[in-house]
Amino acid sequence: MKKIRKVVIPAAGFGTRFLPQTKAMPKEMLPIVDKPVIQYVVEEAVDSGIEDIIIITGSAKRAIEDHFDTPNAELIKNLEQGGKTELMEQVKRISEMANFIYIRQKGQYYGNAAPVLSAEPAIEDEPFAVLWGDEFIYAKPPRLSQMIRVYEKYGGIVISGVRIEKKEDLVRYGIADITPVEGNVYKINSITEKPNPEEAPSNLATHGGYILPPEIFGALRTLTPGKGGEIWLIDAINLLAEKGIPVYAVEIENAKYYDTGNKLEYMKTVVELGLQHPDINGDFKKFLKELKF
């Protein structure tokens, strides 16, 4: 079994929910206090043993490349002269975390399968992971590390799973019909996208993280685009499942899911992680308590 060495991070979307902010700045670069969303995703991959980070970009996404590039000499000189050694080391480490590969999304299709298909030249004939660039799961050990452990034991396709506690929220996710395997591992029989809460097959949402075999690219190329020329990753996964490739869900342990893809959930994430940030947590908590509504 080949080792999981590469992760694909789609980051080519227009970020229309955050306009006009995202007219010139990628939504993946929206800050969570002092670190952009996509850096949390990259750090999870690196902490899980990933060597190559393949970021699928589009127009107006140059800021992502600049962020993970070697810091310019003028910035380093400024930090050195100001005695800000710790900050200098932080910005240096960003570019040294992994090998970064950037691919501009091409083709006529939209939908979440399109950026994955664009990554094929960099993947070649090996299994790989996919993590979305505008959301993250904080877990110990990291979510992707837990997924890799399941893949190494069972093979097939592995999708991360998170329990949705509020029944009314089931309509926001792909919910899996599952059969227990062992512990927090389940065989996925099917996935219902955004089900009526009364008809949902479980409360396990399967999304956000995938480990896929290279055969996924052949399946992606056979998809028939739907409305708006969209193609969807789950449709290709279903095709492979029909051919006998098993699909597993791993319910991520010690996990907290942060959805930063819409304004409200983004603001919730900023507030929650701001309250945990060692530089500001005390004063920020005091500020929130003193707010008048």
XYZ file of C-alpha atoms in Angstrom:
293
model
C 0.000 0.000 0.000
C 1.417 3.356 -1.056
C 1.929 6.041 1.552
C -0.301 9.141 1.509
C 2.208 11.877 0.631
C 0.093 14.483 -1.143
C -2.928 16.605 -0.317
C -5.048 18.619 -2.733
C -6.543 21.840 -1.358
C -9.152 23.386 -3.678
C -9.009 27.176 -3.432
C -10.295 28.352 -6.802
C -13.780 29.559 -5.856
C -14.952 33.157 -6.185
C -15.981 33.534 -2.537
C -19.184 35.337 -3.504
C -20.643 35.048 0.004
C -17.949 37.430 1.232
C -18.101 40.070 -1.496
C -16.947 42.798 -1.699
C -14.121 41.638 0.614
C -13.235 38.760 -1.726
C -13.162 40.868 -4.895
C -9.373 41.054 -4.528
C -8.585 38.791 -1.571
C -9.188 35.007 -1.574
C -11.749 33.801 0.964
C -9.154 31.214 2.030
C -6.991 34.131 3.192
C -9.610 35.578 5.526
C -7.894 35.946 8.915
C -8.719 34.013 12.047
C -7.156 36.557 14.418
C -3.627 36.518 12.922
C -3.576 33.455 10.667
C -5.497 32.838 7.426
C -8.010 30.005 7.205
C -5.970 28.042 4.666
C -2.928 27.966 6.961
C -4.919 25.929 9.497
C -5.640 23.433 6.689
C -1.994 23.266 5.609
C -0.794 22.821 9.199
C -3.185 19.900 9.666
C -1.777 18.235 6.543
C 1.830 18.784 7.595
C 1.160 17.522 11.124
C -0.282 14.383 9.494
C 2.932 13.627 7.601
C 2.034 15.142 4.217
C 5.013 16.164 2.070
C 3.415 17.862 -0.967
C 0.680 20.508 -0.721
C -1.124 20.953 -4.051
C -3.245 24.086 -4.016
C -5.742 24.547 -6.852
C -6.111 28.264 -7.505
C -7.995 30.623 -9.781
C -8.011 34.297 -10.627
C -7.247 36.742 -7.794
C -5.609 33.979 -5.737
C -2.017 35.192 -5.909
C -2.125 36.138 -2.213
C -2.176 32.427 -1.312
C 1.073 31.814 -3.196
C 2.651 34.906 -1.659
C 1.659 33.803 1.849
C 3.408 30.432 1.579
C 6.412 31.846 -0.302
C 9.755 32.734 1.283
C 9.340 36.095 3.084
C 10.961 38.998 1.281
C 14.262 40.383 2.495
C 12.779 43.754 3.431
C 10.295 42.157 5.854
C 13.025 40.030 7.456
C 15.286 43.063 7.826
C 12.458 45.049 9.432
C 11.743 42.288 11.942
C 15.445 41.843 12.751
C 15.954 45.541 13.349
C 12.894 45.645 15.564
C 14.123 42.720 17.631
C 11.075 40.682 16.646
C 12.962 37.412 16.388
C 10.011 35.167 17.213
C 7.828 36.737 14.522
C 10.684 36.439 12.033
C 11.000 32.715 12.696
C 7.237 32.273 12.389
C 7.062 33.781 8.907
C 10.122 31.816 7.805
C 8.574 28.523 8.945
C 5.462 29.075 6.824
C 7.352 28.554 3.566
C 9.368 25.654 4.971
C 6.439 23.506 6.125
C 6.134 21.469 2.924
C 6.622 21.439 -0.844
C 4.001 23.771 -2.323
C 2.624 23.144 -5.808
C 0.146 25.516 -7.436
C -2.179 24.566 -10.293
C -4.547 27.002 -11.945
C -7.962 25.405 -12.351
C -8.783 24.935 -16.010
C -11.686 23.603 -17.999
C -15.316 24.439 -18.464
C -16.703 22.766 -15.339
C -17.655 24.018 -11.898
C -18.581 22.076 -8.761
C -16.274 20.614 -6.116
C -14.992 17.850 -8.407
C -13.482 20.286 -10.908
C -10.461 21.339 -8.794
C -9.742 17.712 -7.882
C -9.662 16.775 -11.558
C -7.271 19.689 -12.191
C -4.797 18.133 -9.725
C -4.303 14.926 -11.749
C -0.915 15.873 -13.329
C 0.611 16.376 -9.868
C -0.830 13.191 -8.352
C 0.195 10.579 -10.921
C -0.550 6.991 -9.865
C -0.864 7.203 -6.107
C -3.550 7.717 -3.464
C -3.944 11.229 -2.100
C -5.965 13.359 0.296
C -8.345 16.261 -0.331
C -9.063 18.987 2.235
C -11.183 22.058 1.475
C -9.428 25.402 1.793
C -12.237 27.332 3.504
C -12.991 25.113 6.510
C -11.046 23.064 9.007
C -11.437 20.565 11.802
C -9.349 20.942 14.914
C -8.616 17.534 16.423
C -5.997 15.660 18.447
C -4.477 13.776 16.724
C -5.145 15.741 13.520
C -8.160 14.706 11.455
C -6.081 13.668 8.434
C -3.770 11.626 10.640
C -6.796 9.714 11.952
C -8.011 9.168 8.388
C -4.627 7.902 7.204
C -4.577 5.387 10.034
C -7.933 4.000 8.845
C -6.763 3.947 5.223
C -3.624 2.004 6.134
C -5.769 -0.658 7.794
C -8.723 -0.902 5.386
C -7.691 0.733 2.105
C -10.458 1.946 -0.190
C -11.849 5.467 0.130
C -11.925 7.217 3.499
C -14.100 10.240 4.317
C -14.001 12.207 7.550
C -17.203 12.254 9.590
C -18.577 14.606 12.216
C -21.734 14.098 14.280
C -24.358 16.817 13.820
C -26.005 17.365 17.176
C -28.827 19.693 16.101
C -31.375 17.807 14.017
C -32.351 20.912 12.070
C -28.742 21.306 10.869
C -28.733 17.953 9.027
C -30.121 19.688 5.948
C -26.784 21.509 5.508
C -24.636 18.404 4.990
C -24.177 15.113 3.190
C -25.445 12.527 5.687
C -24.266 8.924 5.503
C -26.166 5.668 5.769
C -23.598 3.613 7.680
C -22.801 0.143 8.959
C -20.437 -0.131 11.952
C -17.032 -1.733 11.301
C -15.144 -1.152 14.539
C -14.802 1.694 16.995
C -15.241 4.988 15.157
C -14.998 3.394 11.691
C -18.074 2.774 9.541
C -18.785 1.368 6.101
C -20.681 3.925 4.027
C -23.641 2.425 2.185
C -24.793 5.705 0.663
C -24.719 9.452 1.246
C -27.804 11.645 1.065
C -27.018 15.258 0.223
C -28.836 17.800 2.412
C -31.646 15.476 3.516
C -34.907 16.396 5.170
C -33.996 16.041 8.874
C -36.886 13.614 9.378
C -35.570 11.365 6.616
C -31.831 11.526 7.314
C -30.220 8.054 7.523
C -28.050 9.055 10.525
C -26.556 12.171 12.059
C -23.031 11.525 10.706
C -22.029 14.209 8.211
C -19.342 13.016 5.814
C -17.449 15.918 4.298
C -14.365 18.060 4.533
C -11.661 15.396 4.218
C -11.154 12.582 1.717
C -8.535 9.950 0.951
C -8.964 8.859 -2.655
C -7.346 6.317 -4.992
C -5.954 7.477 -8.369
C -8.884 5.718 -10.065
C -11.002 8.693 -8.995
C -9.738 10.659 -12.000
C -11.154 8.164 -14.490
C -14.486 8.325 -12.672
C -14.425 12.129 -12.660
C -13.926 12.241 -16.417
C -17.076 10.179 -16.983
C -19.342 12.513 -15.007
C -22.103 14.315 -16.835
C -22.205 17.979 -15.836
C -25.397 19.130 -14.191
C -26.929 22.562 -13.824
C -24.379 25.319 -14.411
C -21.815 22.825 -15.716
C -21.223 21.474 -12.206
C -19.643 18.115 -11.405
C -19.523 16.673 -7.899
C -16.925 14.574 -6.114
C -19.508 12.384 -4.388
C -20.838 11.239 -7.790
C -17.389 9.942 -8.758
C -17.014 8.258 -5.351
C -20.357 6.529 -5.905
C -19.160 5.256 -9.286
C -16.087 3.676 -7.675
C -18.248 2.188 -4.918
C -20.409 0.549 -7.586
C -17.235 -1.048 -8.958
C -16.475 -2.596 -5.579
C -14.106 -0.077 -3.987
C -15.166 0.170 -0.317
C -15.952 3.567 1.165
C -15.378 4.183 4.872
C -16.258 6.983 7.247
C -14.094 7.714 10.248
C -15.838 9.705 12.961
C -13.092 12.114 13.955
C -12.230 11.890 17.635
C -11.659 14.916 19.873
C -12.854 17.116 17.015
C -14.305 20.589 16.573
C -15.507 21.577 13.109
C -15.031 25.174 11.981
C -17.034 26.190 8.920
C -15.666 29.496 7.633
C -17.529 29.397 4.320
C -20.302 31.805 5.310
C -20.379 35.063 7.258
C -22.067 33.840 10.433
C -19.968 30.697 10.884
C -16.831 32.648 10.023
C -17.560 35.218 12.725
C -18.293 32.457 15.243
C -14.897 30.929 14.431
C -13.095 34.250 14.836
C -14.715 34.876 18.219
C -14.110 31.350 19.528
C -10.454 31.207 18.491
C -9.952 34.798 19.588
C -11.038 33.751 23.076
C -8.391 31.017 22.949
C -5.573 33.187 21.580
C -2.859 33.690 24.234
C -2.119 37.287 23.190
C -5.661 38.650 23.423
C -7.948 36.165 25.182
C -8.243 38.038 28.460
C -8.877 41.505 27.045
C -11.129 40.136 24.294
C -13.282 38.252 26.799
C -13.590 41.408 28.888
C -14.603 43.408 25.796
C -17.323 40.932 24.864
C -18.741 40.970 28.395
C -18.913 44.771 28.352
C -20.695 45.011 24.993
C -24.087 46.731 25.153
C -26.882 45.374 22.961
